[in-house]
Short mmCIF file of C-alpha atoms in Angstrom, two decimals:
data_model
loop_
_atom_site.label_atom_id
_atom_site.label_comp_id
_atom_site.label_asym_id
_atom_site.label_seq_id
_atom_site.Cartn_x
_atom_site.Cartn_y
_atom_site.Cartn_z
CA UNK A 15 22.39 3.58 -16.42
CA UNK A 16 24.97 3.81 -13.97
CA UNK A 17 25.72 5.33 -10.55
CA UNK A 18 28.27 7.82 -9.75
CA UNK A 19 30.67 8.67 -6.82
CA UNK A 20 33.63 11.12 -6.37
CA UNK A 21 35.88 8.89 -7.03
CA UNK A 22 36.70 7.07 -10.54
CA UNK A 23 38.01 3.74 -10.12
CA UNK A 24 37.15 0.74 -8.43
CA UNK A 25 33.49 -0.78 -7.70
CA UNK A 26 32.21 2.88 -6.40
CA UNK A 27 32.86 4.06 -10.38
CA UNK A 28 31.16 1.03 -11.71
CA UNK A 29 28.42 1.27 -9.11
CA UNK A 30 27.68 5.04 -10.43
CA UNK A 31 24.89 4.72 -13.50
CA UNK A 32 24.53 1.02 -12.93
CA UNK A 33 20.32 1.30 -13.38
CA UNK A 34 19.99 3.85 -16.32
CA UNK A 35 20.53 2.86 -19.87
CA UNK A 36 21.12 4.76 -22.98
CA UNK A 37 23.96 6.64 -24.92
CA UNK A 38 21.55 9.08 -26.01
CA UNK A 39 22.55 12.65 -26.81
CA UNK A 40 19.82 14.03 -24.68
CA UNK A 41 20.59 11.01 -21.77
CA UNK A 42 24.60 12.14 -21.84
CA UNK A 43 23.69 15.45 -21.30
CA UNK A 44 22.20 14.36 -17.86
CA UNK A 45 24.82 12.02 -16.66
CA UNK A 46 27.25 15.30 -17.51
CA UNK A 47 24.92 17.44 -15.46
CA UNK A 48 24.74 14.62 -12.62
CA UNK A 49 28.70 14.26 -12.59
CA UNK A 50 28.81 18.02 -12.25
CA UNK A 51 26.54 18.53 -9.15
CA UNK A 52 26.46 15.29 -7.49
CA UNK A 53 29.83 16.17 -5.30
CA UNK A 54 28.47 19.42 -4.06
CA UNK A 55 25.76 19.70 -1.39
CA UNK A 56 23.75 22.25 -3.64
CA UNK A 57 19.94 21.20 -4.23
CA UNK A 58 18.93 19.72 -7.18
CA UNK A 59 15.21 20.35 -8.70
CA UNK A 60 14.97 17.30 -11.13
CA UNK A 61 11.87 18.61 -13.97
CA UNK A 62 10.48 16.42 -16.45
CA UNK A 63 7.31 14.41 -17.87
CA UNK A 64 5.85 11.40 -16.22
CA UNK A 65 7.91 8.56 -16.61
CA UNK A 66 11.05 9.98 -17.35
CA UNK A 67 13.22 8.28 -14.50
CA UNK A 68 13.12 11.27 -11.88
CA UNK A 69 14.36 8.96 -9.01
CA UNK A 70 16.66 7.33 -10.84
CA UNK A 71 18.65 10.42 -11.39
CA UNK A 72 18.33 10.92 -7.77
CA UNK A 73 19.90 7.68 -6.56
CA UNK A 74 22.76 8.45 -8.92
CA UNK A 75 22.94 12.41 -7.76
CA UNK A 76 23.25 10.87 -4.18
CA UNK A 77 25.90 7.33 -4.96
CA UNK A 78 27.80 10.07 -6.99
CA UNK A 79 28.41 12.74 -3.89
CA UNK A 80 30.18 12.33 -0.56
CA UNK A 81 26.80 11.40 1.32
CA UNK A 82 27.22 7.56 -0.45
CA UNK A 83 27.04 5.38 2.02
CA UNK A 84 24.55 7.34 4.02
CA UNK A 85 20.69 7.10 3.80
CA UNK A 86 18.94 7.84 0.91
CA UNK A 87 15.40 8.93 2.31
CA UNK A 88 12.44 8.85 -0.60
CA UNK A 89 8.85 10.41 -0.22
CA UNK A 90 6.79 11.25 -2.76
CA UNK A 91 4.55 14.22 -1.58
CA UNK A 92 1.67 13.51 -3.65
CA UNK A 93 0.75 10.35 -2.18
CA UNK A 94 0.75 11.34 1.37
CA UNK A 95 -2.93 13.32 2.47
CA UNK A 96 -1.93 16.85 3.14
CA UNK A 97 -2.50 16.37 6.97
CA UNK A 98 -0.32 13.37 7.52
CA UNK A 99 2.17 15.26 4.97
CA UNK A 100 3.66 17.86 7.55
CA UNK A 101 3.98 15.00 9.98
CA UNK A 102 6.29 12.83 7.92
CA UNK A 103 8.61 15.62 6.80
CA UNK A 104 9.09 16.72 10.67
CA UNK A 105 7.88 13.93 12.70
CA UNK A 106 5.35 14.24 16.22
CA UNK A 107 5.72 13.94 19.81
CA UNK A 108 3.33 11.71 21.27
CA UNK A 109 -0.26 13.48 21.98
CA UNK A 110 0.58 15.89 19.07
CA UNK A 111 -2.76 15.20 17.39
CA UNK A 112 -5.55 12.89 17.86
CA UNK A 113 -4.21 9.63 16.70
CA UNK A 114 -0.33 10.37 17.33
CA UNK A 115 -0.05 7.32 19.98
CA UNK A 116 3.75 7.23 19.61
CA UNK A 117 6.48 9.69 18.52
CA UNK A 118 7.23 9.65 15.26
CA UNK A 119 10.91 10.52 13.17
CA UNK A 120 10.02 12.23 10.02
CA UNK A 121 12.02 12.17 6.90
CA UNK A 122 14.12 15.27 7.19
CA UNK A 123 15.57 13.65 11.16
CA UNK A 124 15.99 9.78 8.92
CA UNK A 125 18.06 12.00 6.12
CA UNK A 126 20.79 13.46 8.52
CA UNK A 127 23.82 13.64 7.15
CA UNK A 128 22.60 11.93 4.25
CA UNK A 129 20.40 12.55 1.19
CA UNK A 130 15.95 13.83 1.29
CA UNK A 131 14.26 12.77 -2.27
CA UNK A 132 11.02 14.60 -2.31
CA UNK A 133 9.22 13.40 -5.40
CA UNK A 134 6.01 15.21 -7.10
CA UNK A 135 7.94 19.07 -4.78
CA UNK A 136 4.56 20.53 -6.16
CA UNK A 137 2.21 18.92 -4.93
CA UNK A 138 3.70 20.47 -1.16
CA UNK A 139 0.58 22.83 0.43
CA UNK A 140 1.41 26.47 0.50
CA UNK A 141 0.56 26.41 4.08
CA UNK A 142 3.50 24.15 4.69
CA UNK A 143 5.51 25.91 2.04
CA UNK A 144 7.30 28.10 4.64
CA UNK A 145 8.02 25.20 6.85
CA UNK A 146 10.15 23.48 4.34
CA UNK A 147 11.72 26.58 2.87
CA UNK A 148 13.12 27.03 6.59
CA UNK A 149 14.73 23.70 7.03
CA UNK A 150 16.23 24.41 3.85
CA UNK A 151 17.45 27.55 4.69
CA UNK A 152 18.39 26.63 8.43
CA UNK A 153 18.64 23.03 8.14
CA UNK A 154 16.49 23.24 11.79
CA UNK A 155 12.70 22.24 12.67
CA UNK A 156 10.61 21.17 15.55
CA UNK A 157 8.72 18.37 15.60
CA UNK A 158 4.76 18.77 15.33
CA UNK A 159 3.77 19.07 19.65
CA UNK A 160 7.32 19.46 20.51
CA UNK A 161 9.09 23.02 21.02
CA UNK A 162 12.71 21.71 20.62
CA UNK A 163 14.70 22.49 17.66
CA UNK A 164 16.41 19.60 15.82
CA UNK A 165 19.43 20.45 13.63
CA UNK A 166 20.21 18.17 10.33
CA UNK A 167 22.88 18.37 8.20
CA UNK A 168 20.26 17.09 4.76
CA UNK A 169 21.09 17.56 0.95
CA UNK A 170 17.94 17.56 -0.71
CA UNK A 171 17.14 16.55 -4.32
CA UNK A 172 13.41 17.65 -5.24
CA UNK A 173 11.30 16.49 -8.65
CA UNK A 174 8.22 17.28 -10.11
CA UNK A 175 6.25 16.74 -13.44
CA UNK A 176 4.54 20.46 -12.96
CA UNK A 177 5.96 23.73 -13.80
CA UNK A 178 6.77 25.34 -11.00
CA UNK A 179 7.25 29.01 -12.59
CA UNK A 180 3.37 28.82 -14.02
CA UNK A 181 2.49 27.90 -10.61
CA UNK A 182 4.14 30.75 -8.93
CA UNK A 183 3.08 33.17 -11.34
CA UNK A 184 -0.36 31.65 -10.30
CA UNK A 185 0.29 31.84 -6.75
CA UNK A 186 0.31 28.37 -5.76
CA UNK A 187 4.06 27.97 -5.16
CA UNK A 188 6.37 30.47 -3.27
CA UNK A 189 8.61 32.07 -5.40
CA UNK A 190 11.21 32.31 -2.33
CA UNK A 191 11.03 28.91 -1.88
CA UNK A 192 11.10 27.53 -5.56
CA UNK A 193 14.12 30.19 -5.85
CA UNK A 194 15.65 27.76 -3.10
CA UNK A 195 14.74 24.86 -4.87
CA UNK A 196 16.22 25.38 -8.42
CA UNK A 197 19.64 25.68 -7.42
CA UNK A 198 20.73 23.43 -10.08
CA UNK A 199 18.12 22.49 -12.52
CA UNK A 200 17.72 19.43 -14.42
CA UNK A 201 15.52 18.50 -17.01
CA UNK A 202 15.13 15.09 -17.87
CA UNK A 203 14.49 14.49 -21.57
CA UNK A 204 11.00 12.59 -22.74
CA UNK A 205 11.66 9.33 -24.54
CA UNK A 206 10.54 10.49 -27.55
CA UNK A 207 13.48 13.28 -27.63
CA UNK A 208 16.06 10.09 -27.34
CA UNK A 209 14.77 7.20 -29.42
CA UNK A 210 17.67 5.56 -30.17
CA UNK A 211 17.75 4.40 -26.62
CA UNK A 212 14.55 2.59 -27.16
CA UNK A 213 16.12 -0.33 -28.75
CA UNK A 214 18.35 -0.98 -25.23
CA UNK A 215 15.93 -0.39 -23.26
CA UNK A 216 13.41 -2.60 -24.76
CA UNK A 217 16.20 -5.53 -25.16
CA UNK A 218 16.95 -5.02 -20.64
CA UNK A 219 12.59 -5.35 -20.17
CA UNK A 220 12.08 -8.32 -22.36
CA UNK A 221 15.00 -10.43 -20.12
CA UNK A 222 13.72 -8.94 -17.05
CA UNK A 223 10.11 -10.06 -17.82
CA UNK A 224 10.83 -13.39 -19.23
CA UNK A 225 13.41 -13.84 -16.43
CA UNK A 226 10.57 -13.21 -13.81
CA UNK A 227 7.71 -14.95 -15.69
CA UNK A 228 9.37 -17.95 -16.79
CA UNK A 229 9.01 -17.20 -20.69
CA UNK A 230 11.15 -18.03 -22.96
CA UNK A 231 11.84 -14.92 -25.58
CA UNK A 232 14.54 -14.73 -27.79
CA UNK A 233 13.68 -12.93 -30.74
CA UNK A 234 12.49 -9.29 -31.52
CA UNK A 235 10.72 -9.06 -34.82
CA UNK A 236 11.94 -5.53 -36.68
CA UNK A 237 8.66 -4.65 -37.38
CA UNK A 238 8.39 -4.55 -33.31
CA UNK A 239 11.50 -2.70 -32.53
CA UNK A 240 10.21 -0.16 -35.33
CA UNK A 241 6.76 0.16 -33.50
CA UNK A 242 8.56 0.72 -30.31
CA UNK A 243 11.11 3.32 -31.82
CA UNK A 244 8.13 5.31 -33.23
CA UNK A 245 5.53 5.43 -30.76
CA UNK A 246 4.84 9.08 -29.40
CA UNK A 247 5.30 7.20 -26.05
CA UNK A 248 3.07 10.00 -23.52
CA UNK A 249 4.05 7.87 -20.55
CA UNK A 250 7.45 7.67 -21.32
CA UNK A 251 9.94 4.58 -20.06
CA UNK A 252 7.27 3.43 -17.35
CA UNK A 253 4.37 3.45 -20.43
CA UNK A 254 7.46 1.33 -22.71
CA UNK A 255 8.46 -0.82 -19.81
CA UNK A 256 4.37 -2.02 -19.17
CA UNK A 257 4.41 -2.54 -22.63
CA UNK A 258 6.96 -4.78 -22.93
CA UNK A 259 5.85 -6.60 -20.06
CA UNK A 260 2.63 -7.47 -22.05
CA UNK A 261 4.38 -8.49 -25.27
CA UNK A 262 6.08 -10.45 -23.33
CA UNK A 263 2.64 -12.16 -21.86
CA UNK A 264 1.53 -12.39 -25.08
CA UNK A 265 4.64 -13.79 -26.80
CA UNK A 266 5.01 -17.56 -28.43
CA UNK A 267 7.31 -19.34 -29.75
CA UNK A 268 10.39 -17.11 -28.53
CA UNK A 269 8.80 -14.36 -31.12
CA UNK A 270 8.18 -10.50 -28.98
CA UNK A 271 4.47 -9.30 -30.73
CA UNK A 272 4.13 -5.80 -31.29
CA UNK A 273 1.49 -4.97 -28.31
CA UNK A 274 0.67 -1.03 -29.78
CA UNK A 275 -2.68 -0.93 -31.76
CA UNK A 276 -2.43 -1.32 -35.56
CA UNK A 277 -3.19 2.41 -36.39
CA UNK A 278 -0.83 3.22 -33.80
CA UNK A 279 1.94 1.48 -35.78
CA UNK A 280 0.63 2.22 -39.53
CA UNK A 281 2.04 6.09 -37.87
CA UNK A 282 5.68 4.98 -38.76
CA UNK A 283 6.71 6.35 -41.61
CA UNK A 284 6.88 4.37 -45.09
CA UNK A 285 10.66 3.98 -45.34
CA UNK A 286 10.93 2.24 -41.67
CA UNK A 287 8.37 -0.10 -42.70
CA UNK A 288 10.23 -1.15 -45.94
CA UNK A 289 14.00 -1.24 -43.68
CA UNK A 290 12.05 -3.76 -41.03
CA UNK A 291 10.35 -5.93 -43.94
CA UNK A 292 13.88 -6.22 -45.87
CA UNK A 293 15.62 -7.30 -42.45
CA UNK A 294 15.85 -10.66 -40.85
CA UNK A 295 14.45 -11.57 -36.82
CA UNK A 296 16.86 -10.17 -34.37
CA UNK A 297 17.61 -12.39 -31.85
CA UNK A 298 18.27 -10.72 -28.28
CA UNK A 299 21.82 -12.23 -28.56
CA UNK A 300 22.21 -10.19 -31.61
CA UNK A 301 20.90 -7.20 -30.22
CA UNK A 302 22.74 -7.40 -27.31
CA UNK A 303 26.07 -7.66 -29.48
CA UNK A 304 25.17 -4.72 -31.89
CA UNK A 305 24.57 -2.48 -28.86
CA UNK A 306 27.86 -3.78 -26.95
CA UNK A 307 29.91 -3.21 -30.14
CA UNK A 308 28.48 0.27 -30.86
CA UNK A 309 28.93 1.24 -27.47
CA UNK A 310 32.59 0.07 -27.53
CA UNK A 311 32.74 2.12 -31.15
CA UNK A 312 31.40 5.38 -29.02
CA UNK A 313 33.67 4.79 -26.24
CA UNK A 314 36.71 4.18 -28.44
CA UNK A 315 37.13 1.06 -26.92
CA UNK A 316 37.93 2.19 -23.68
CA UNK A 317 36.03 -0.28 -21.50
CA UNK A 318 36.26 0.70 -17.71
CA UNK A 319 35.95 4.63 -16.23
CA UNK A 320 33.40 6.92 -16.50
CA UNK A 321 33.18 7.33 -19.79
CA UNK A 322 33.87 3.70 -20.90
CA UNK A 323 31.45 1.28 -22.36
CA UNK A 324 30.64 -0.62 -19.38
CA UNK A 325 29.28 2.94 -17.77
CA UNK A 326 27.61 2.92 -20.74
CA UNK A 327 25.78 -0.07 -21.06
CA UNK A 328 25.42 0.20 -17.36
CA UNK A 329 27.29 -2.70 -16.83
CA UNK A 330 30.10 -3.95 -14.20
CA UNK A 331 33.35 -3.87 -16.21
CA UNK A 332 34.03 -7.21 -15.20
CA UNK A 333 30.51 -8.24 -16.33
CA UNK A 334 31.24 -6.42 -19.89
CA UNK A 335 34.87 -8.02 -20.19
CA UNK A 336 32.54 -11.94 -19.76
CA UNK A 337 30.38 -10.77 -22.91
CA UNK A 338 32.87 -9.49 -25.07
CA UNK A 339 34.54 -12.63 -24.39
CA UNK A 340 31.51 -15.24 -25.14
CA UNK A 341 30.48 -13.31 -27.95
CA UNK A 342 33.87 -13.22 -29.46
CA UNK A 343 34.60 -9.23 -29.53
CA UNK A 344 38.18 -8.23 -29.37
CA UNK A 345 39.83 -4.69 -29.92
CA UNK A 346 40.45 -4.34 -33.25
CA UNK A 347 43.63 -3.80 -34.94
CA UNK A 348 44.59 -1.00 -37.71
CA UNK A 349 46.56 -1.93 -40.51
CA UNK A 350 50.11 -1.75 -38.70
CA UNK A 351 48.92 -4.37 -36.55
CA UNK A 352 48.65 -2.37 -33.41
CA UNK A 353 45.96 -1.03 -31.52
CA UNK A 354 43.67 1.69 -32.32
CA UNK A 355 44.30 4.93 -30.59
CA UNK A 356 42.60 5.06 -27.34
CA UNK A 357 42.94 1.72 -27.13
CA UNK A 358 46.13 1.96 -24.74
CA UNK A 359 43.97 4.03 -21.88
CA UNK A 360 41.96 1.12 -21.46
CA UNK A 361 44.61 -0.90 -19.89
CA UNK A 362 44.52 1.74 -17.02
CA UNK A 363 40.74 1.75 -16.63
CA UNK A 364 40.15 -1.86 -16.95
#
């Protein structure tokens, strides 16, 4: 994936999506959305499963506005203890509570004039509900013991695997302050609603793993990239990426095993288990050229901008232009012996 800014040439356009891969249907859709908001100051209320890559989108929401450059603040409310919680979105005077030996600057103060990611919004306590629909309102607080108001100039992006609407029809969420939230919505799509990403984003874990344990893997079986692409995959990219980091533990002699239980793959249907048995090992260099050259297909060739391959493939342009060139892809030619169309924007965006 890549990362986005306001601006569409140069490093800051190649630095926009540069952690999220997939060409994906569902996954365009997002970028689209994240190109749309990310230069306004509006808050964003990223929704989807487990797994899906909520913070991800938020990096790119924030290296795609005007606030790039300036902090990008993370906490992710369900893993602070809902006494500590109000103390690191505001911060404490010394002697606010028993224990507070020191003032403390809480998230919203680090975020000024930059960007707030609060992961897992939901898990927030209704008694400190009103609290954060007031910054967000009147981007001011106090610090807990202190009775001096702090202005901050904050976008916030918010995420959460719950739905919010249930939980305010249940009472356990504001509806004033999930109204405030949900600005502009985004739901990320599960991985099984974009499978044809799987194959890219199994081919990026396998080199990261064998890059960081020293293992030497260089083929993916078909049968395994099948099992992969047909998994109901619950946990979504973090359940496929700890997958792959075990095949890749349990690989030998270059080969990737298929590390999902035997039933679990007997699930595929018939015909995908009679296209892997017909085909031959891919090799990640093969992979990696099928994916470049159907990316280059979808993008009409154009290689740098927005909507170019290498934003694409998540990829530095320059970095793209070095494979096409080791691997031997050129732009092809039509039958007059000229360029395809589209082909001639390129030169601008390279």
């Amino acid at each position: 994936m890549a990362d986005y800014a306001t601006v569409t040439t140069g490093d800051q356009a190649e630095r926009r999506f540069e952690r999220i891969l997939g060409n994906s249907a569902a996954l365009e859709s997002v970028l689209d959305q994240v190109e749309q908001v990310a230069p306004t100051d509006s808050t964003v209320l990223i929704e989807g499963e487990t797994g899906t890559g909520k913070e991800l989108i938020a990096h790119a929401i924030h290296n795609a506005s005007q606030r790039f450059g300036r902090p990008l603040i993370k906490l992710n409310c369900a893993a602070i203890p809902l006494d500590l919680l109000e103390s690191e979105l505001f911060g404490h005077e010394k002697g606010a509570f028993t224990g507070a030996i020191a003032q403390k600057i809480g998230r919203f103060e680090m975020a000024d004039k930059g960007t707030l990611f609060l992961d897992e919004v939901g898990d927030i306590p209704p008694a400190l509900q009103p609290k954060l629909l007031r910054v967000l309102q009147e981007q001011e607080f106090e610090r807990l013991g202190s009775g001096r108001t702090h202005k901050v100039d904050v976008r916030l992006v918010a995420a959460t695997n719950r739905d919010l609407m249930k939980m305010v029809a249940h009472g356990q969420f504001r509806s004033d302050l999930y109204y405030r939230l949900n600005v502009f919505p985004i739901l990320l799509p599960a991985l099984r609603e974009g499978r044809e990403d799987i194959p890219a984003l199994v081919t990026h874990f396998v080199k990261l793993f064998s890059r960081r344990m020293g293992r030497h893997v260089d083929s993916i079986p078909p049968e395994t990239m099948a099992a992969f692409q047909w998994h109901s995959w619950p946990g979504n990219i973090r359940e496929l990426q700890n997958l792959v980091e075990r095949a890749v533990i349990l690989s030998r002699d270059g080969v990737l095993p298929n590390p999902l239980h035997k039933k679990q793959t007997e699930l595929m249907t018939p015909s995908l288990h009679r296209t892997a048995t017909l085909q031959s090992f891919m090799t990640l260099e093969d992979s990696d050229r099928t994916l470049i050259l159907e990316t280059l297909e979808q993008a009409g060739w154009i290689v740098g901008g927005t909507r170019g391959a290498a934003a694409k493939l998540g990829l530095k342009r320059t970095t793209l232009l070095a494979k096409m060139r080791r691997m031997g892809i050129s732009r092809p030619i039509s039958k007059e012996g000229t360029s395809l169309p589209g082909l001639a924007q390129q030169d601008s965006q390279i």
